[in-house]
Short mmCIF file of C-alpha atoms and ligand atoms in Angstrom, two decimals:
data_model
loop_
_atom_site.label_atom_id
_atom_site.label_comp_id
_atom_site.label_asym_id
_atom_site.label_seq_id
_atom_site.Cartn_x
_atom_site.Cartn_y
_atom_site.Cartn_z
CA MET A 256 31.77 15.78 -1.16
CA ASP A 257 29.15 13.81 1.17
CA GLU A 258 26.95 16.48 2.88
CA PRO A 259 28.04 17.37 6.42
CA PRO A 260 26.18 15.35 9.21
CA PRO A 261 24.34 18.29 10.72
CA GLN A 262 23.08 19.28 7.19
CA LYS A 263 22.03 15.86 6.45
CA ILE A 264 20.05 15.56 9.57
CA LEU A 265 18.27 18.84 8.99
CA ASP A 266 17.48 17.47 5.58
CA ILE A 267 15.92 14.41 6.93
CA LEU A 268 14.05 16.45 9.49
CA PHE A 269 12.44 18.79 7.06
CA GLY A 270 11.19 15.87 5.11
CA MET A 271 7.96 16.27 7.11
CA TRP A 272 7.66 19.78 5.66
CA ARG A 273 8.14 18.72 2.26
CA ALA A 274 5.50 15.84 2.70
CA ARG A 275 2.96 18.14 4.01
CA ALA A 276 3.60 20.66 0.87
CA LEU A 277 3.21 17.86 -1.50
CA HIS A 278 0.01 16.86 0.13
CA ILE A 279 -1.70 20.24 -0.37
CA ALA A 280 -0.41 20.33 -3.87
CA ALA A 281 -1.81 17.02 -4.46
CA ARG A 282 -5.30 17.98 -2.80
CA LEU A 283 -5.52 21.09 -4.88
CA GLU A 284 -4.70 19.09 -7.96
CA LEU A 285 -2.12 21.58 -9.03
CA ALA A 286 -0.19 19.04 -11.13
CA ASP A 287 -3.41 18.55 -13.07
CA HIS A 288 -4.16 22.31 -13.62
CA LEU A 289 -0.77 22.43 -15.29
CA ALA A 290 -1.12 19.56 -17.41
CA ASP A 291 -1.63 21.45 -20.58
CA GLY A 292 1.29 23.87 -20.04
CA PRO A 293 2.37 26.72 -17.56
CA LYS A 294 -0.06 28.97 -15.82
CA PRO A 295 0.05 32.11 -14.06
CA VAL A 296 -0.16 31.79 -10.25
CA ALA A 297 -3.13 34.26 -10.13
CA GLU A 298 -5.01 31.69 -12.47
CA LEU A 299 -4.08 28.71 -10.24
CA ALA A 300 -5.36 30.55 -7.34
CA SER A 301 -8.62 31.30 -9.04
CA ILE A 302 -9.17 27.98 -10.17
CA THR A 303 -8.49 26.46 -6.76
CA GLY A 304 -10.22 29.26 -4.81
CA MET A 305 -6.83 29.92 -2.66
CA ASP A 306 -4.99 33.07 -1.84
CA ALA A 307 -2.69 34.05 -4.81
CA VAL A 308 0.33 35.20 -2.42
CA ALA A 309 -0.03 32.07 -0.41
CA MET A 310 -0.30 29.99 -3.48
CA HIS A 311 3.00 31.57 -4.82
CA ARG A 312 4.81 30.79 -1.70
CA LEU A 313 3.67 27.16 -1.85
CA LEU A 314 4.83 26.84 -5.45
CA ARG A 315 8.16 28.56 -4.82
CA ALA A 316 8.92 26.01 -1.93
CA LEU A 317 7.90 23.00 -4.15
CA ALA A 318 9.97 24.30 -6.92
CA SER A 319 12.91 24.47 -4.71
CA ILE A 320 12.75 20.77 -4.61
CA GLY A 321 11.98 20.04 -7.93
CA VAL A 322 8.29 19.67 -7.92
CA PHE A 323 6.97 22.52 -10.40
CA GLN A 324 9.22 25.05 -11.86
CA ALA A 325 9.05 28.66 -12.21
CA GLU A 326 8.29 30.28 -15.63
CA GLY A 327 9.32 33.98 -15.41
CA GLU A 328 8.29 36.03 -12.40
CA SER A 329 4.83 34.67 -11.73
CA ALA A 330 3.80 31.67 -13.53
CA TYR A 331 4.54 27.64 -12.92
CA ALA A 332 4.95 24.76 -14.89
CA ASN A 333 5.04 20.93 -14.36
CA THR A 334 8.38 19.07 -14.03
CA PRO A 335 8.83 15.29 -14.13
CA LEU A 336 8.36 15.01 -10.45
CA SER A 337 5.10 16.96 -10.50
CA GLU A 338 3.77 14.98 -13.47
CA ALA A 339 3.81 12.12 -10.98
CA LEU A 340 1.30 13.87 -8.91
CA ARG A 341 -1.40 14.03 -11.81
CA SER A 342 -4.38 12.22 -11.42
CA GLY A 343 -4.90 8.88 -13.25
CA VAL A 344 -1.68 8.90 -15.49
CA PRO A 345 0.38 5.87 -15.45
CA GLY A 346 2.87 5.76 -12.54
CA THR A 347 0.85 8.45 -10.40
CA VAL A 348 1.37 8.50 -6.96
CA ARG A 349 -1.20 11.30 -6.05
CA ASP A 350 -3.30 8.99 -4.09
CA PHE A 351 -0.46 7.71 -2.17
CA VAL A 352 0.64 11.29 -1.50
CA LEU A 353 -3.02 11.97 -0.22
CA CYS A 354 -3.23 9.20 1.94
CA PHE A 355 0.29 8.90 3.54
CA ALA A 356 0.44 12.62 4.41
CA GLU A 357 -3.11 12.75 5.73
CA GLU A 358 -4.52 12.99 9.36
CA TRP A 359 -4.21 9.29 10.17
CA MET A 360 -0.50 9.59 9.58
CA LEU A 361 -0.10 12.57 11.74
CA GLU A 362 -2.30 10.70 14.52
CA THR A 363 0.22 7.73 13.99
CA TRP A 364 3.40 9.66 14.60
CA LYS A 365 1.82 11.51 17.47
CA ALA A 366 1.27 8.16 19.12
CA PHE A 367 5.05 7.29 18.86
CA PRO A 368 6.46 8.25 22.15
CA GLN A 369 3.88 6.19 23.80
CA VAL A 370 4.39 3.39 21.36
CA ILE A 371 8.09 3.25 21.69
CA ASN A 372 7.74 3.39 25.44
CA ASP A 373 5.23 0.55 25.86
CA GLY A 374 6.21 -1.48 22.82
CA VAL A 375 2.63 -2.00 22.28
CA PRO A 376 0.53 -0.92 19.33
CA ALA A 377 -1.49 2.43 19.75
CA PHE A 378 -3.97 1.23 17.36
CA ASP A 379 -4.59 -2.36 18.15
CA PRO A 380 -6.43 -4.49 15.47
CA THR A 381 -7.44 -6.98 17.78
CA SER A 382 -9.30 -4.46 20.05
CA GLY A 383 -11.32 -2.77 17.23
CA THR A 384 -9.05 0.37 17.05
CA GLY A 385 -6.84 -0.83 13.99
CA LEU A 386 -6.35 0.54 10.77
CA PHE A 387 -9.32 -1.20 8.82
CA ASP A 388 -11.72 -0.21 11.78
CA TYR A 389 -10.38 3.32 11.76
CA PHE A 390 -11.17 3.68 8.04
CA HIS A 391 -14.49 1.98 8.56
CA GLU A 392 -15.34 4.64 11.34
CA HIS A 393 -14.05 7.63 9.71
CA GLY A 394 -16.29 7.19 6.75
CA ALA A 395 -16.09 6.72 3.02
CA GLU A 396 -13.55 9.43 2.28
CA SER A 397 -10.83 8.13 4.60
CA ALA A 398 -11.28 4.57 3.41
CA SER A 399 -11.41 5.28 -0.47
CA THR A 400 -8.24 7.41 0.19
CA PHE A 401 -6.50 4.60 1.53
CA ASP A 402 -7.88 2.25 -1.15
CA ALA A 403 -7.04 4.74 -3.86
CA ALA A 404 -3.37 4.69 -2.31
CA MET A 405 -2.93 0.94 -2.21
CA THR A 406 -4.37 0.98 -5.75
CA ASN A 407 -1.32 3.50 -6.81
CA PHE A 408 0.94 1.22 -5.17
CA SER A 409 -0.49 -1.98 -6.65
CA ALA A 410 -0.54 -0.60 -10.04
CA LEU A 411 3.38 -0.68 -9.82
CA ILE A 412 3.40 -3.89 -8.16
CA ASN A 413 0.73 -6.17 -9.85
CA PRO A 414 1.99 -6.53 -13.30
CA MET A 415 5.31 -7.70 -11.85
CA VAL A 416 3.51 -10.21 -9.82
CA ALA A 417 1.33 -11.34 -12.79
CA GLN A 418 4.49 -11.72 -15.02
CA ALA A 419 6.99 -13.03 -12.63
CA TYR A 420 5.28 -16.10 -11.53
CA ASP A 421 4.35 -19.12 -13.58
CA PHE A 422 0.55 -19.50 -13.28
CA SER A 423 -0.04 -21.93 -15.97
CA SER A 424 -0.62 -25.15 -13.81
CA TRP A 425 -3.34 -23.16 -11.76
CA LYS A 426 -7.01 -22.93 -12.51
CA ARG A 427 -8.72 -21.40 -9.70
CA VAL A 428 -6.90 -18.83 -7.49
CA VAL A 429 -8.44 -16.97 -4.32
CA ASP A 430 -6.98 -13.48 -3.42
CA VAL A 431 -7.28 -13.41 0.33
CA GLY A 432 -7.79 -9.81 1.79
CA GLY A 433 -7.50 -8.76 -1.81
CA GLY A 434 -8.89 -5.23 -1.47
CA GLU A 435 -10.90 -3.86 -4.29
CA GLY A 436 -9.44 -6.71 -6.49
CA SER A 437 -6.72 -4.72 -8.43
CA LEU A 438 -4.10 -7.79 -8.13
CA LEU A 439 -6.72 -10.33 -9.07
CA ALA A 440 -7.95 -8.30 -12.13
CA THR A 441 -4.06 -8.14 -13.28
CA VAL A 442 -3.55 -11.91 -12.71
CA LEU A 443 -6.75 -12.74 -14.54
CA GLU A 444 -6.19 -10.52 -17.66
CA THR A 445 -2.51 -11.71 -17.79
CA HIS A 446 -3.69 -15.34 -17.51
CA PRO A 447 -6.96 -15.90 -19.30
CA HIS A 448 -7.14 -19.36 -18.25
CA LEU A 449 -7.56 -18.67 -14.56
CA TYR A 450 -10.88 -18.09 -12.59
CA GLY A 451 -10.41 -15.86 -9.55
CA VAL A 452 -12.18 -15.51 -6.10
CA LEU A 453 -11.87 -12.14 -4.11
CA LEU A 454 -12.25 -12.35 -0.34
CA ASP A 455 -12.24 -9.25 1.97
CA ARG A 456 -14.33 -7.33 4.32
CA ALA A 457 -18.01 -6.70 3.04
CA GLU A 458 -17.37 -2.80 2.54
CA VAL A 459 -14.33 -3.30 0.44
CA VAL A 460 -15.65 -6.21 -1.72
CA ALA A 461 -18.48 -3.65 -2.44
CA ARG A 462 -16.25 -1.45 -4.23
CA SER A 463 -14.67 -4.19 -6.39
CA ASP A 464 -16.92 -3.27 -9.52
CA ARG A 465 -14.15 -1.07 -10.95
CA TYR A 466 -11.79 -3.91 -11.31
CA LEU A 467 -13.84 -6.87 -11.57
CA SER A 468 -16.88 -5.62 -13.62
CA ALA A 469 -15.39 -6.75 -16.96
CA LEU A 470 -14.39 -10.12 -15.54
CA THR A 471 -17.82 -11.35 -13.98
CA ASP A 472 -17.60 -14.69 -15.94
CA ARG A 473 -14.34 -15.49 -14.58
CA SER A 474 -14.39 -14.03 -11.05
CA GLU A 475 -16.55 -13.89 -7.96
CA THR A 476 -16.38 -12.23 -4.74
CA VAL A 477 -16.75 -13.25 -1.18
CA SER A 478 -17.56 -10.85 1.86
CA GLY A 479 -16.01 -12.58 4.72
CA ASP A 480 -13.52 -12.62 7.29
CA PHE A 481 -10.12 -14.21 6.91
CA PHE A 482 -9.98 -15.28 10.53
CA ASN A 483 -13.06 -17.30 10.05
CA THR A 484 -13.49 -18.99 6.63
CA ILE A 485 -11.25 -18.79 3.48
CA PRO A 486 -12.71 -20.42 0.31
CA GLY A 487 -11.31 -24.03 -0.51
CA GLU A 488 -10.76 -25.74 -3.46
CA ALA A 489 -8.19 -23.53 -5.32
CA ASP A 490 -4.93 -24.23 -6.95
CA GLY A 491 -3.37 -21.05 -5.19
CA TYR A 492 -3.92 -18.57 -2.91
CA LEU A 493 -2.67 -14.97 -2.96
CA LEU A 494 -1.90 -12.87 0.10
CA LYS A 495 -0.76 -9.33 -0.77
CA HIS A 496 0.26 -7.01 2.18
CA VAL A 497 -1.97 -8.93 4.43
CA LEU A 498 0.61 -10.60 6.99
CA HIS A 499 2.31 -7.25 7.39
CA ASP A 500 -0.73 -5.77 9.24
CA TRP A 501 -0.66 -8.43 11.88
CA ASP A 502 1.63 -9.55 14.59
CA ASP A 503 2.85 -13.12 14.41
CA LYS A 504 -0.21 -14.73 16.37
CA ASN A 505 -2.57 -13.33 14.03
CA ALA A 506 -0.42 -13.80 11.12
CA VAL A 507 -0.12 -17.31 11.77
CA ARG A 508 -4.05 -17.56 12.52
CA ILE A 509 -4.63 -16.30 9.10
CA LEU A 510 -1.92 -18.66 7.48
CA THR A 511 -3.49 -21.52 9.29
CA ASN A 512 -6.82 -20.70 7.98
CA VAL A 513 -5.47 -20.65 4.39
CA ARG A 514 -3.63 -23.97 5.07
CA GLU A 515 -6.71 -25.71 6.24
CA ALA A 516 -8.61 -24.31 3.06
CA MET A 517 -5.91 -25.27 0.70
CA PRO A 518 -5.83 -28.55 -1.14
CA ALA A 519 -2.56 -30.69 -0.75
CA HIS A 520 -1.13 -29.54 -4.17
CA ALA A 521 -1.98 -25.70 -3.67
CA ARG A 522 0.41 -22.88 -3.33
CA LEU A 523 0.47 -19.82 -1.36
CA LEU A 524 1.88 -16.64 -2.81
CA SER A 525 2.38 -14.08 -0.18
CA VAL A 526 3.57 -10.86 -1.37
CA GLU A 527 5.37 -8.65 0.94
CA PHE A 528 8.62 -6.72 1.75
CA VAL A 529 11.13 -9.23 2.81
CA LEU A 530 13.73 -7.33 5.15
CA THR A 531 17.28 -7.98 4.33
CA PRO A 532 19.05 -8.43 7.87
CA GLY A 533 21.22 -5.57 8.70
CA SER A 534 20.24 -2.05 7.38
CA GLY A 535 18.50 -2.48 4.14
CA PRO A 536 16.66 0.02 2.04
CA ASP A 537 14.84 2.44 4.17
CA LEU A 538 11.39 2.36 2.92
CA PRO A 539 10.54 -1.24 4.41
CA VAL A 540 12.17 -0.65 7.67
CA PHE A 541 10.17 2.57 8.23
CA LEU A 542 7.20 0.72 6.96
CA ASP A 543 7.92 -1.64 9.72
CA LEU A 544 8.03 1.22 12.16
CA VAL A 545 4.71 2.45 11.22
CA MET A 546 3.31 -0.99 11.27
CA LEU A 547 4.67 -1.01 15.01
CA ALA A 548 1.87 1.44 15.96
CA TYR A 549 -0.84 -0.81 14.35
CA GLY A 550 0.31 -4.14 15.73
CA GLY A 551 1.97 -5.34 12.43
CA ARG A 552 5.48 -5.70 11.20
CA GLU A 553 7.63 -6.17 8.16
CA ARG A 554 9.60 -9.47 8.20
CA THR A 555 12.87 -11.11 7.07
CA GLU A 556 12.86 -14.31 5.09
CA ALA A 557 13.50 -16.41 8.20
CA GLU A 558 10.86 -14.83 9.99
CA PHE A 559 8.28 -15.72 7.27
CA ALA A 560 9.55 -19.23 7.36
CA GLY A 561 8.94 -19.52 11.01
CA LEU A 562 5.31 -18.42 10.60
CA PHE A 563 4.73 -20.62 7.72
CA GLN A 564 6.02 -23.46 9.59
CA GLU A 565 3.76 -22.79 12.74
CA ALA A 566 0.71 -22.82 10.34
CA GLY A 567 1.77 -26.18 8.84
CA LEU A 568 3.37 -24.67 5.65
CA ARG A 569 6.69 -24.74 4.28
CA LEU A 570 8.60 -21.70 2.64
CA ASP A 571 9.84 -22.93 -0.75
CA ARG A 572 11.45 -19.88 -2.12
CA VAL A 573 11.42 -16.10 -2.48
CA ILE A 574 11.02 -14.53 -5.98
CA PRO A 575 12.41 -11.06 -6.09
CA LEU A 576 10.31 -8.51 -8.22
CA ALA A 577 12.64 -5.43 -8.42
CA PRO A 578 15.16 -3.62 -6.38
CA GLY A 579 13.25 -2.04 -3.35
CA ALA A 580 10.03 -3.60 -4.16
CA PRO A 581 8.20 -6.23 -2.33
CA ALA A 582 8.99 -9.95 -3.41
CA ILE A 583 6.75 -13.01 -3.81
CA VAL A 584 7.10 -15.58 -0.95
CA GLU A 585 6.03 -18.96 -2.07
CA ALA A 586 4.82 -21.75 0.28
CA THR A 587 3.25 -25.18 0.19
CA PRO A 588 1.59 -27.44 2.64
CA ALA A 589 4.50 -29.05 4.77
C1 SAM B 1227 -3.04 -3.69 3.25
S1 SAM B 1227 -4.50 -4.07 2.66
C2 SAM B 1227 -3.99 -5.30 1.19
C3 SAM B 1227 -5.09 -5.00 0.35
C4 SAM B 1227 -4.64 -5.75 -1.10
N1 SAM B 1227 -4.31 -7.34 -0.97
C5 SAM B 1227 -3.51 -5.16 -1.78
O1 SAM B 1227 -2.31 -5.55 -1.67
O2 SAM B 1227 -3.75 -3.94 -2.16
C6 SAM B 1227 -5.19 -5.36 3.64
C7 SAM B 1227 -6.58 -5.78 3.35
O3 SAM B 1227 -6.83 -6.84 4.15
C8 SAM B 1227 -8.25 -6.68 4.45
N2 SAM B 1227 -8.96 -7.17 5.66
C9 SAM B 1227 -8.49 -6.79 6.99
N3 SAM B 1227 -9.14 -7.72 7.89
C10 SAM B 1227 -9.74 -8.40 7.15
C11 SAM B 1227 -10.46 -9.56 7.57
N4 SAM B 1227 -10.63 -10.07 8.87
N5 SAM B 1227 -11.18 -10.48 6.68
C12 SAM B 1227 -10.86 -10.20 5.53
N6 SAM B 1227 -10.09 -9.03 4.88
C13 SAM B 1227 -9.60 -8.28 5.77
C14 SAM B 1227 -8.65 -5.27 4.38
O4 SAM B 1227 -9.98 -4.85 4.14
C15 SAM B 1227 -7.75 -4.94 3.36
O5 SAM B 1227 -8.28 -4.87 1.92
#
């Protein structure tokens, strides 16, 4: 039988508690400490320097939702869910949890009554208070937590992009706002005939070594601003999770710059969630809500087509990657 509505609402409501409890577990690396098998709570408390009684209560709460499981009276073990909180294992979402239950997210939701009232972003990327300025100003830890979260997500999506698209006719590819270069590295590794250019802000490009250091003979980095100049003479341009950061006016500015840099034969692959009209899966529409606070938005295929058209491009097709995942939106000069 379906859950009664009041119970369902409470379940949704307490999602915030669960998210914050997950965040603490991720920060304390509890899943890593349990990687070799169950441990007594006292030992976990001692390794992490936390209070043993409080630690027990945290683990008991998390175990109630399947993250960790009790082993006898006073020990805990990993479960399939907590395994996904381990650092550096394939499929890990630890960095994602660290980033998306962090202070900036709490600040975002605090701003929401005002955002909904005014319909204007609380953190406007065009006035120097946007997300990337925030991370720049809040120092290396915040920025690298965000980059690591993007990398967690990208590790799931990048191989799908590299495999779903036929890159055989391309020689040179530019990843515009390509972050630390994880997508570019995956595409270059999967397609050894390609040469890649990574464009991003100087402080981000400076961290690209971990992905591109093994590909220096087939790649280069450009520190720059996609509102100014985008490298030309490529066969293809990647734009992954960039357009959703911006309102229509700024998204068209970026696309127009890409269009101006593109040779006539080149193609643009924008990797984004594509909203389905009506109520689709909840992650993309909730992400859209978050982006409302930052002046960005998620879009439908028709909305992407409108942006491309304004920028002198034509949306050719949408290539789905997996259910609930972002898709490749392919465009060419109109
Ligand atoms: C949401 S992230 C996506 C990063 C990467 N494409 C990925 O999917 O992991 C957006 C990227 O745009 C970059 N960015 C923001 N403003 C920029 C600008 N004016 N010029 C170049 N890059 C910029 C950010 O530094 C960030 O790496």
